Amino acid sequence: MLDILGMKSSEVAVGEYCCAQSWETLCTLGKAEYPPGMRQQVFQFFSKVLAQVQHPLLHYLSVHRPVQKLLRLGGTAPGSVTEKEEVQFTTVLCSKIQQDPELLAYILEGKKIVGRKKACREPTPLPKDTASHRDKDCSHDGAPARPQLDGELCGAQALNSHMPAETEELDGGTAESNLITSLLGLCQSKKSRVALKAQENLLLLVSVASPAAATYLVQSSPCCPAIVQHLCQLYRSMPVFLDPTDIAALEGISWRLPSAPSDEASFPGKEALAAFLGWFDYCDHLITEAHTVVADALAKAVAEKFFMETLQPQLLHVSEQSILTSTALLTAMLRQLRSPALLQEAVAFLLGTDRQPEAPRDNPHALSAHLIGHCDHLSDEISIATLRLFEELLQKPHEGIIRSLVLRNLEGRPYVAWGSPEPESYEDTLDLEEDPYFTDSFLDSGFQPRAKPRLAPATSYDGKTAVTEIVNSFLCLVPEEAKTSAFLEETGYDTYVHDAYGLNSWVISSGSRVASWGWPLTPTPLDPHEPERPFFEGHFLRVLFDRMSRILDQPYSLNLQVTSVLSRLALFPHPHIHEYLLDPYISLAPGCRSLFSVLVRVIGDLMQRIQRVPQFPGKLLLVRKQLTGQAPGEQLDHQTLLQGVVVLEEFCKELAAIAFVKFPPHDPRQNLSPAPEGQV
C-alpha cells in the first residue's frame, strides 16, 4: 500500500477509494506501533496522500475519522519521536482548511459535536437543484456533501442522515483532543523548527477567511482557552525573584526567535522569561493576523484569564518584590503589544472605561488608582517601575489612554480663571513680584528676575501664547547661577530641539490617526454662561506635579523618570494639553496649578537653598561632569540637591524644545512677535 507514495497525482486519484477504505487499518497499526516505526510511516503516508490528491477527501467519513484518530496518536508531551512527522501532517491539514474553511467542522469533530448532530438529525428539505447537486457530490461509503458553516452550526451538520449510525461515536474522540490541541502541543516542542512550524500552522488556521468558520473555531473548539492557558502556565513558571532591571534589559524577544541573543549576559530565570515573552508576542501576532471573530475572542480571553485572574493579583500584592516584578513584566508586554484588539483590552484593564472628569475624592478604577498611587510609593524602585509603565502606555496609539489620564479633566478649560480677559500686553499682567508663587523669602534670597521684555507676549485670537515667548520663558526660568550647561558643548538647547523632533515624529507620521481622534486645532472658547466648576488636574497629574515639586530631594533616577513622563505628555498635539502644560502665560483659576507654576515654586525653593551650599557653582559643575562621565564619581555634600538642579535645568530646556517643535515659529496659526534681545 505504501507504494502509492511514489505514484503520480493521476495515479493517486485512481487509488483514492482503496486508500480511504484502508486508513482505519493504518491508524490501528500506527497506534500499536506494529511493526516498530509504523506510526512515523502512517503520518508520512497520510501527509503525502492528502497533499497530492486533486479530489477533496477530508469530507468523507472514512477519511476524516482516521485523520482525527491519527491526530490523537501524536505525542501528548514535548519530545515525541514523531514530532517532525506530526507537524508535517498538521501543515497539510491547515493548508487544506485554509483553502476550504468548510473542512474545519470535519477535522475538529468530536463527541460534543456528535451530540449536536443528534439534535439536528431531522433532515431539512433541499431545493431541487441543491438536492441534485448533492447527489452528484455523494459517492461511495455514503459520503456527505460539504457542510455550509454558519453561526448556528449544529456541529458538522452536513454529516446528516446519510451517515451510518456508527458515526455517532468516534473511538473516544473528544472536543479536547483534535487539531488545536495537537498544534499547541507541538508549539511547546524543544526542537525550535518543529515549534516554529506548529506556530505558523496555528496562525494559518485562525486566519481563515470565512466568518462562519471563524465563529465555529471560537464556539466549538478549545482554541482560545488553550492558547491563553499556556500563556498563564508560562507566567506561573517564571521565578518570583526576577530582577526588574533584567526584565527591562531583555529586549528583542519575538515568537519567531523567543530566546535572546547568546552574547547577552545570562541571569536566573532568563529562559523562562524569554519563553513567556515569546508566547505573549505570539498571542499578540495571532490577534493581529486572525479573523476578526477569532481576534476579538482571543483578546477577551487574554484579558479575562491572564490580565484579570493571573496578573492583577500580583499588581495589587503587598509584597514589594511581587509589585516590582509584575509591573516590569507588564511594561515589557506593553512594549511588544501591537494588535488593536488586545490593546483595547489592556487599556480597559489598566485604566477602566470611565471618561468623566475626576474629583479629588471619587472612587476611581481600582487597578488604575493603585498604579497611579505606586508612582508616589515609599519605595523609589516601585515608583520608577510604575512611571516606566505609564511612559510605555502613553506611547501606544490609543486615544483612551491620554483621555483617561489627562484630557477628561481639561475639557472646558476649567483651569483658566473666569472673567479674566486674555492679556493684551505684558504690562497688563502681574509683575513678577506680585506673582503669588514668588514669596517674599524667595525674593529676599537674592534672585532678581530678568528685565521685562520690551514687547508683549503675542497671543493669537484663540488665546494661545506665541511660541517664541513660551520658549524664552522656559529657557530663562532657571537663574544663571544655577546653570552649568554652557560649560559643556553637547547639552545645549539645540540638542533638545533635535531630540524633540525625533520624539514628535510619531505625531507627524501618524497625523491621520490623531485626526481620527477628533481633536480640535484650537482651545475650546470659554463659555460665560457655563456654570463654573472646580478644577482638579486628576490623580495622574497630581502625582506627577507632587513628584516634580520634590525634584530637589529625590534620587536622580527617579527625577529622570518623572520628567520623562511629563515630556511625553507635553508632546501630545491637543491644544488643552499644550496650553495647560506649556503656556506660562495662562491666567490660572484660584487654587489651580500648572506645570510652569510648579516649576516656579521649585526655583523659589532652590534660590533659598543655594545660599546654604558653599561653593555652589563649582560643586554643581562637578556633579554635572560626574553625571556625564567626565569626572570621577566621588560623593559630595548636597549631592541629591545638585543632581536635582541639573535635571531641572535640562527639563526646562526640553520643555522649550517641545513647544518649539509642536508649534514652530513659522506655523501660520501663531501670531508671533520679535523675540527680545539676547533670547531665542
XYZ file of C-alpha atoms in Angstrom:
680
model
C 0.000 0.000 0.000
C 2.866 2.332 0.685
C 3.805 2.156 -2.986
C 1.257 4.906 -3.546
C 3.746 7.368 -2.130
C 5.693 7.213 -5.345
C 2.739 7.491 -7.704
C 1.967 10.477 -9.873
C -1.016 12.604 -8.926
C -3.243 10.962 -11.592
C -2.399 7.520 -10.288
C -3.079 8.646 -6.749
C -6.555 9.759 -7.789
C -7.303 6.265 -9.085
C -6.358 4.780 -5.735
C -8.294 7.232 -3.580
C -11.138 4.914 -2.789
C -8.877 1.992 -1.995
C -6.749 4.148 0.309
C -9.741 5.626 2.118
C -11.028 2.154 2.978
C -7.629 1.171 4.350
C -6.834 4.235 6.518
C -8.647 2.830 9.541
C -6.352 -0.191 9.376
C -3.305 2.053 9.096
C -4.361 4.018 12.182
C -4.725 0.793 14.121
C -1.244 -0.342 13.086
C 0.187 3.088 13.923
C -1.409 3.066 17.349
C 0.021 -0.373 18.071
C 3.438 0.580 16.611
C 3.439 -2.688 14.719
C 5.871 -3.165 13.179
C 8.131 -0.752 15.105
C 8.299 2.668 13.421
C 4.919 2.175 11.808
C 3.496 5.331 13.373
C 6.006 7.539 11.549
C 5.228 5.788 8.283
C 1.486 6.318 8.797
C 1.966 10.046 9.420
C 4.090 10.337 6.283
C 1.566 8.378 4.224
C -1.392 10.499 5.334
C 0.547 13.713 4.729
C 1.685 12.864 1.219
C -1.636 11.465 0.044
C -3.669 14.406 1.342
C -1.167 16.881 -0.121
C -1.069 15.255 -3.589
C -4.652 14.233 -4.329
C -6.675 16.563 -6.505
C -10.133 15.374 -5.474
C -11.228 16.536 -1.976
C -11.105 13.704 0.544
C -11.380 15.170 4.014
C -15.175 15.489 3.933
C -15.513 11.703 3.619
C -16.250 9.892 6.847
C -13.779 7.125 6.019
C -11.045 9.779 5.712
C -11.702 12.433 8.329
C -12.440 9.828 11.006
C -8.981 8.203 10.766
C -7.469 11.684 10.436
C -8.971 12.563 13.829
C -7.694 9.309 15.290
C -4.239 9.966 13.909
C -4.163 13.407 15.490
C -4.822 11.762 18.850
C -1.921 9.367 18.276
C 0.570 12.218 18.401
C 2.754 12.712 21.441
C 0.924 14.329 24.320
C 4.160 15.816 25.702
C 7.085 17.587 24.036
C 9.808 15.230 22.881
C 7.691 12.734 20.925
C 9.714 10.705 18.404
C 7.134 11.542 15.722
C 7.160 15.326 16.203
C 8.608 16.014 12.779
C 6.026 13.835 11.038
C 3.207 15.246 13.166
C 3.992 18.845 12.264
C 4.142 17.897 8.562
C 0.737 16.256 8.905
C -0.800 19.305 10.606
C 0.728 21.542 7.935
C -1.198 19.669 5.258
C -4.440 19.810 7.249
C -4.154 23.554 7.953
C -3.357 24.210 4.318
C -6.451 22.290 3.222
C -8.625 24.151 5.733
C -7.200 27.458 4.553
C -8.232 26.563 1.017
C -11.670 25.295 2.063
C -12.755 26.598 5.512
C -15.819 24.317 5.456
C -13.500 21.404 6.229
C -12.906 22.832 9.702
C -16.032 21.162 11.070
C -14.875 17.719 9.922
C -11.367 17.974 11.348
C -12.477 19.354 14.711
C -15.415 16.965 15.103
C -15.751 15.261 18.485
C -18.273 13.961 20.979
C -19.667 17.397 21.730
C -20.319 17.950 18.040
C -21.796 14.477 17.639
C -24.229 15.321 20.423
C -25.359 18.339 18.471
C -25.777 16.199 15.375
C -28.311 14.064 17.191
C -30.350 17.194 17.904
C -30.072 18.095 14.236
C -30.971 14.616 12.973
C -34.147 15.703 11.189
C -33.151 16.295 7.559
C -34.097 19.626 6.045
C -35.828 19.512 2.659
C -33.497 20.821 -0.005
C -34.321 22.729 -3.169
C -34.410 20.529 -6.227
C -31.240 21.940 -7.755
C -29.348 21.657 -4.462
C -30.506 18.076 -3.980
C -29.336 17.031 -7.415
C -26.020 18.775 -6.834
C -25.589 16.931 -3.530
C -26.376 13.590 -5.185
C -23.592 14.213 -7.648
C -21.131 15.045 -4.897
C -22.027 11.999 -2.806
C -20.097 8.894 -3.668
C -19.093 5.611 -2.145
C -19.386 4.937 1.571
C -22.305 7.347 1.857
C -20.019 10.389 1.844
C -21.919 13.600 2.562
C -21.630 16.887 0.725
C -19.530 19.595 2.370
C -21.248 21.403 5.247
C -22.291 25.014 4.997
C -20.920 26.590 8.174
C -22.913 29.329 9.847
C -23.216 30.977 13.223
C -25.843 28.435 14.329
C -23.949 25.410 13.025
C -25.126 22.169 14.670
C -21.678 20.632 14.788
C -20.868 19.073 11.436
C -24.458 19.450 10.344
C -23.720 18.293 6.850
C -22.826 14.882 8.289
C -26.537 14.145 8.201
C -28.773 11.148 7.934
C -26.713 9.756 5.049
C -24.123 8.654 7.625
C -24.098 5.227 9.193
C -25.185 5.053 12.794
C -21.651 4.175 13.865
C -20.525 7.726 13.160
C -22.178 8.869 16.365
C -19.197 7.608 18.354
C -15.637 8.322 17.369
C -13.470 5.966 19.408
C -13.189 8.208 22.404
C -12.999 11.339 20.258
C -13.456 14.465 22.317
C -13.547 18.144 21.524
C -10.452 18.495 23.690
C -8.334 16.187 21.532
C -8.079 17.458 17.997
C -6.050 19.567 15.610
C -5.952 22.536 18.005
C -4.522 20.639 20.955
C -2.117 18.796 18.683
C -0.767 22.090 17.352
C -0.460 23.586 20.830
C 1.460 20.536 21.980
C 3.843 20.850 19.060
C 4.280 24.574 19.783
C 5.954 23.523 23.039
C 8.481 21.280 21.336
C 12.122 21.608 22.348
C 13.011 21.487 18.667
C 12.853 25.075 17.519
C 11.969 24.230 13.909
C 9.089 21.999 14.959
C 7.746 24.606 17.390
C 8.033 27.398 14.818
C 6.270 25.369 12.126
C 3.478 24.449 14.535
C 3.009 28.123 15.434
C 2.853 29.019 11.757
C 0.237 26.298 11.224
C -1.898 27.583 14.084
C -1.584 31.103 12.679
C -2.753 29.767 9.310
C -5.723 28.102 10.983
C -7.001 31.147 12.911
C -6.701 33.404 9.860
C -9.382 31.540 7.896
C -11.287 33.924 5.649
C -14.749 32.506 6.289
C -16.711 34.268 9.083
C -18.725 31.096 9.679
C -15.567 29.010 10.045
C -14.068 31.603 12.389
C -17.228 31.538 14.511
C -17.086 27.759 14.568
C -13.438 27.867 15.632
C -14.322 30.143 18.567
C -17.522 28.449 19.700
C -16.797 24.780 19.015
C -13.087 24.359 19.703
C -10.735 24.909 22.652
C -8.593 27.244 20.549
C -8.751 30.496 22.558
C -8.860 28.978 26.074
C -5.972 26.624 25.302
C -3.757 29.393 23.914
C -4.369 31.609 26.940
C -3.968 28.705 29.355
C -0.473 28.119 28.017
C 0.285 31.833 28.486
C -0.801 31.631 32.127
C 1.266 28.487 32.666
C 4.383 30.172 31.298
C 3.774 33.176 33.562
C 3.465 30.979 36.643
C 6.571 29.011 35.704
C 8.784 32.107 35.975
C 10.701 32.598 39.245
C 9.309 35.233 41.590
C 12.726 36.778 42.184
C 13.235 38.171 38.676
C 15.134 41.447 38.729
C 13.133 44.286 37.072
C 16.382 45.559 35.549
C 16.926 42.204 33.834
C 13.347 42.236 32.555
C 13.752 45.739 31.136
C 17.061 44.849 29.505
C 15.678 41.744 27.765
C 14.506 43.287 24.506
C 14.015 41.884 21.046
C 12.026 38.819 22.157
C 9.936 37.539 19.267
C 7.789 34.462 18.801
C 9.927 33.584 15.792
C 13.068 33.884 17.930
C 11.948 33.533 21.560
C 15.433 33.183 23.009
C 17.624 36.236 23.494
C 20.943 36.549 21.624
C 23.599 34.249 23.043
C 26.085 37.043 23.662
C 23.844 38.682 26.266
C 24.648 38.101 29.908
C 22.559 35.336 31.414
C 20.634 35.574 34.671
C 18.460 33.197 36.703
C 15.067 32.737 35.084
C 16.108 34.148 31.720
C 14.958 31.110 29.739
C 11.526 31.081 31.396
C 11.180 34.842 30.907
C 12.095 34.596 27.225
C 9.603 31.762 26.732
C 6.810 33.783 28.328
C 7.520 36.986 26.395
C 7.880 34.977 23.190
C 4.470 33.356 23.663
C 2.861 36.689 24.564
C 4.314 38.130 21.370
C 2.848 35.160 19.519
C -0.591 35.760 21.070
C -0.365 39.390 20.006
C 0.602 38.314 16.484
C -2.267 35.813 16.374
C -4.745 38.512 17.325
C -3.305 40.833 14.682
C -3.484 38.274 11.854
C -6.557 36.259 12.872
C -10.056 36.701 11.554
C -11.863 39.466 13.436
C -14.151 36.987 15.177
C -11.204 34.943 16.440
C -9.134 38.039 17.264
C -11.837 39.552 19.471
C -12.476 36.268 21.271
C -8.780 35.637 21.875
C -8.209 39.209 23.110
C -11.096 38.873 25.571
C -9.743 35.524 26.751
C -6.322 37.073 27.391
C -7.967 39.916 29.316
C -10.129 37.665 31.463
C -7.847 34.718 32.155
C -4.441 36.357 32.104
C -4.840 40.061 32.872
C -7.648 39.784 35.415
C -7.166 36.388 37.043
C -3.388 35.963 36.857
C -1.652 39.332 36.596
C -3.907 41.664 38.586
C -3.428 39.893 41.955
C 0.325 40.349 41.544
C -0.026 44.059 40.761
C -2.217 44.550 43.844
C 0.009 42.466 46.091
C 1.503 43.956 49.245
C 4.888 42.370 48.603
C 7.371 44.849 47.153
C 9.097 42.143 45.101
C 5.801 40.977 43.638
C 4.816 44.518 42.659
C 8.198 45.222 41.098
C 8.308 42.010 39.063
C 4.712 42.165 37.827
C 4.998 45.864 36.931
C 8.224 45.298 34.996
C 6.655 42.325 33.177
C 3.574 44.371 32.271
C 5.833 47.111 30.903
C 7.713 44.573 28.782
C 4.417 43.209 27.445
C 3.161 46.684 26.552
C 6.414 47.300 24.697
C 5.676 44.295 22.466
C 1.932 44.831 22.105
C 0.816 45.766 18.591
C -2.700 44.385 17.958
C -5.539 46.940 18.302
C -7.935 44.393 19.831
C -5.530 43.368 22.599
C -4.518 46.994 23.198
C -8.177 47.883 23.722
C -8.491 45.145 26.328
C -5.248 46.202 28.021
C -6.392 49.838 28.280
C -9.739 48.808 29.777
C -7.917 46.537 32.220
C -5.423 49.171 33.354
C -7.485 52.360 33.272
C -11.116 51.277 33.264
C -13.778 52.719 30.975
C -14.860 55.842 32.900
C -14.147 59.031 30.947
C -15.943 61.596 33.123
C -13.867 64.345 34.836
C -12.272 63.154 38.049
C -12.859 64.510 41.525
C -10.311 64.560 44.370
C -12.299 62.117 46.480
C -14.025 59.968 43.880
C -13.714 56.193 43.690
C -11.668 55.545 40.555
C -10.997 52.266 38.801
C -9.345 50.082 41.445
C -6.295 48.988 39.485
C -5.755 52.420 37.957
C -5.837 54.032 41.410
C -3.297 51.542 42.724
C -0.936 52.032 39.795
C -1.126 55.824 39.982
C -0.537 55.591 43.711
C 2.523 53.449 43.065
C 4.032 56.400 41.166
C 4.339 58.101 44.561
C 5.230 54.996 46.560
C 7.503 54.973 49.588
C 9.760 52.669 47.600
C 11.616 54.645 44.944
C 12.095 51.431 42.949
C 8.341 50.836 42.748
C 7.790 54.477 41.773
C 10.348 54.261 38.972
C 8.992 50.940 37.692
C 5.411 52.254 37.637
C 6.399 55.509 35.941
C 8.113 53.439 33.249
C 4.870 51.524 32.835
C 2.888 54.722 32.259
C 5.525 56.080 29.891
C 5.236 52.919 27.816
C 1.449 53.120 27.955
C 1.476 56.721 26.709
C 3.339 55.631 23.576
C 0.516 53.345 22.478
C -1.781 54.539 19.658
C -4.970 54.636 21.711
C -6.828 57.855 22.400
C -8.469 56.429 25.507
C -5.135 56.388 27.343
C -4.439 60.116 27.243
C -8.142 60.901 27.664
C -8.430 58.794 30.799
C -5.230 60.110 32.376
C -5.351 63.799 31.422
C -7.780 65.098 28.810
C -11.066 64.383 30.552
C -10.067 66.783 33.321
C -9.101 69.585 30.905
C -12.374 69.648 28.954
C -13.977 73.080 29.095
C -10.667 74.611 30.283
C -11.722 74.931 33.959
C -8.109 75.717 34.839
C -8.471 79.183 33.265
C -9.641 81.984 35.579
C -13.195 83.054 34.835
C -13.807 86.682 33.998
C -10.134 87.381 33.313
C -9.571 88.621 29.759
C -6.651 87.441 27.740
C -3.694 89.800 28.358
C -3.188 92.317 25.588
C 0.231 93.439 26.731
C 2.897 92.429 29.164
C 2.089 95.450 31.344
C -1.466 94.123 31.783
C -0.158 91.029 33.525
C 1.051 90.762 37.101
C 4.597 91.824 37.815
C 6.829 89.011 38.922
C 6.946 90.497 42.416
C 3.137 90.279 42.586
C 3.000 86.677 41.450
C 1.686 84.582 44.385
C 4.126 81.816 43.517
C 7.090 84.093 44.247
C 7.204 84.502 48.010
C 8.982 87.250 49.900
C 11.595 84.818 51.107
C 12.205 83.852 47.513
C 12.886 87.434 46.507
C 14.946 88.059 49.626
C 17.178 85.128 48.698
C 18.899 87.278 46.118
C 17.122 86.122 42.998
C 16.375 89.024 40.698
C 14.052 88.459 37.781
C 15.213 89.328 34.328
C 14.275 92.669 32.923
C 10.892 92.716 31.315
C 10.927 92.067 27.585
C 10.374 95.155 25.548
C 7.456 93.627 23.666
C 4.338 91.921 24.926
C 3.965 88.168 24.596
C 1.934 87.899 21.441
C -1.327 85.994 21.712
C -3.384 84.744 18.811
C -7.125 85.133 18.514
C -7.672 81.869 20.384
C -5.619 82.938 23.379
C -2.508 80.867 22.721
C 0.766 82.496 23.562
C 3.319 82.875 20.786
C 5.831 80.047 20.694
C 8.823 82.381 20.928
C 7.618 83.669 24.281
C 6.968 80.157 25.576
C 10.437 79.033 24.603
C 12.073 82.022 26.256
C 10.012 81.605 29.423
C 11.290 78.083 29.965
C 14.865 78.867 28.939
C 15.033 81.826 31.330
C 13.290 80.134 34.233
C 16.427 78.705 35.828
C 18.661 81.572 37.078
C 22.164 81.909 35.706
C 23.866 80.944 38.982
C 22.118 77.542 38.770
C 23.070 76.837 35.138
C 26.059 74.784 34.082
C 25.184 73.516 30.607
C 27.038 76.424 28.987
C 30.289 74.796 30.105
C 29.541 71.614 28.143
C 29.140 71.762 24.394
C 26.777 68.830 23.883
C 23.998 69.857 26.244
C 22.653 72.994 24.596
C 19.084 73.818 23.721
C 19.679 72.851 20.085
C 20.347 69.269 21.155
C 16.918 69.078 22.751
C 15.281 70.519 19.652
C 16.828 67.705 17.629
C 15.677 65.108 20.169
C 12.205 66.613 20.352
C 11.843 66.309 16.582
C 12.596 62.610 16.941
C 10.109 62.138 19.783
C 7.480 64.100 17.918
C 7.906 62.115 14.713
C 5.107 59.732 15.675
C 2.696 62.677 15.664
C 3.850 63.851 12.250
C 3.879 60.372 10.698
C 0.538 59.423 12.265
C -1.431 62.552 11.552
C -4.339 60.534 10.157
C -4.556 58.576 13.384
C -4.631 61.706 15.530
C -7.122 63.239 13.101
C -9.396 60.241 13.652
C -9.443 61.078 17.346
C -11.303 64.303 16.561
C -9.022 66.627 18.490
C -9.567 70.369 17.883
C -6.844 72.587 16.486
C -7.507 75.437 18.933
C -8.597 75.565 22.585
C -12.316 75.454 23.289
C -13.634 79.025 23.731
C -14.674 79.838 27.285
C -18.435 79.938 27.663
C -19.516 82.674 30.129
C -22.914 81.003 30.505
C -21.418 77.685 31.517
C -21.606 77.112 35.311
C -18.204 77.284 36.921
C -16.880 74.000 38.264
C -13.839 73.500 40.477
C -10.788 72.295 38.609
C -8.995 69.098 39.540
C -5.985 68.147 37.461
C -6.703 64.458 38.000
C -4.967 61.824 40.076
C -2.251 61.177 37.487
C -1.169 64.800 37.007
C -1.483 65.443 40.721
C 1.041 62.693 41.449
C 3.378 63.939 38.717
C 3.183 67.543 39.930
C 3.778 66.426 43.523
C 6.811 64.476 42.400
C 8.032 67.424 40.345
C 7.742 69.739 43.335
C 10.159 67.446 45.217
C 12.727 67.254 42.437
C 15.448 68.748 44.661
C 15.022 65.998 47.263
C 14.564 62.887 45.105
C 17.082 60.433 43.641
C 18.478 61.268 40.239
C 16.981 58.197 38.511
C 13.514 58.982 39.858
C 13.752 62.595 38.677
C 14.710 61.428 35.213
C 11.662 59.174 35.042
C 9.242 61.834 36.285
C 10.465 64.403 33.764
C 10.416 61.778 31.017
C 6.714 61.060 31.601
C 5.869 64.781 31.713
C 7.764 65.336 28.464
C 5.832 62.504 26.857
C 2.566 64.102 27.955
C 3.595 67.522 26.658
C 4.186 66.058 23.194
C 0.525 65.208 22.607
C -0.891 67.600 19.977
C -4.024 68.625 21.856
C -4.477 72.380 22.378
C -5.588 71.970 26.001
C -2.518 69.913 26.839
C -0.323 72.459 25.101
C -1.964 75.322 26.969
C -2.018 73.710 30.396
C 1.458 72.180 30.341
C 3.406 74.536 28.079
C 1.874 78.027 28.247
C 3.360 80.041 31.140
C 1.046 82.996 30.489
C -2.362 81.430 31.073
C -4.356 83.045 33.859
C -4.952 80.181 36.275
C -8.157 79.855 38.262
C -7.790 80.308 42.055
C -6.174 77.325 43.709
C -5.048 75.802 40.407
C -1.513 74.928 39.498
C 0.097 74.202 36.169
C 3.420 72.667 35.245
C 5.010 76.101 34.943
C 3.697 77.238 38.329
C 5.125 74.084 39.924
C 8.497 74.827 38.333
C 8.372 78.419 39.588
C 7.881 77.205 43.147
C 10.797 74.791 42.754
C 13.008 77.657 41.567
C 11.974 79.692 44.601
C 12.957 76.821 46.898
C 16.220 76.380 45.011
C 17.276 80.022 45.402
C 16.879 79.752 49.163
C 18.940 76.574 49.328
C 21.742 77.961 47.186
C 22.634 80.356 49.969
C 23.320 77.435 52.306
C 25.632 75.488 49.968
C 29.243 76.744 49.997
C 30.982 76.854 46.621
C 27.686 76.031 44.926
C 28.704 76.804 41.277
C 31.845 74.664 41.439
C 30.108 71.729 43.062
C 27.224 71.950 40.621
C 29.592 71.829 37.641
C 31.442 68.868 39.152
C 28.176 66.947 39.625
C 27.192 67.603 36.022
C 30.543 66.259 34.842
C 30.077 63.200 37.047
C 26.666 62.534 35.537
C 28.104 62.742 32.028
C 31.105 60.563 32.893
C 33.655 63.375 32.607
C 34.711 63.274 36.246
C 35.172 60.528 38.853
C 32.018 59.751 40.804
C 33.103 60.848 44.258
C 30.459 61.523 46.891
C 29.706 65.201 47.608
C 27.682 67.044 50.179
C 24.223 68.039 48.946
C 24.614 65.642 46.019
C 20.879 64.932 45.724
C 20.165 68.669 45.580
C 22.871 69.294 42.998
C 21.688 66.429 40.795
C 18.133 67.766 41.046
C 19.314 71.177 39.821
C 20.944 69.570 36.781
C 17.741 67.674 35.943
C 15.702 70.848 36.450
C 17.807 72.838 34.003
C 17.698 70.118 31.374
C 13.950 69.631 31.816
C 13.264 73.326 31.219
C 15.293 73.181 28.005
C 13.427 70.063 26.950
C 10.030 71.713 27.501
C 11.178 74.722 25.481
C 12.262 72.412 22.653
C 8.952 70.527 22.710
C 6.988 73.778 22.490
C 9.169 74.890 19.587
C 8.740 71.593 17.716
C 4.999 71.311 18.265
C 4.279 74.823 17.010
C 7.334 76.197 15.196
C 7.602 79.967 14.666
C 6.628 79.692 11.013
C 3.347 77.983 11.936
C 0.576 80.083 10.330
C -1.574 79.531 13.412
C 0.826 81.592 15.514
C 0.865 85.380 15.629
C 4.484 85.941 16.524
C 6.273 88.996 17.753
C 10.016 89.587 17.534
C 11.993 87.867 20.256
C 13.532 90.013 22.970
C 17.208 90.702 22.597
C 19.540 88.045 23.871
C 16.878 85.360 23.770
C 15.766 82.735 21.306
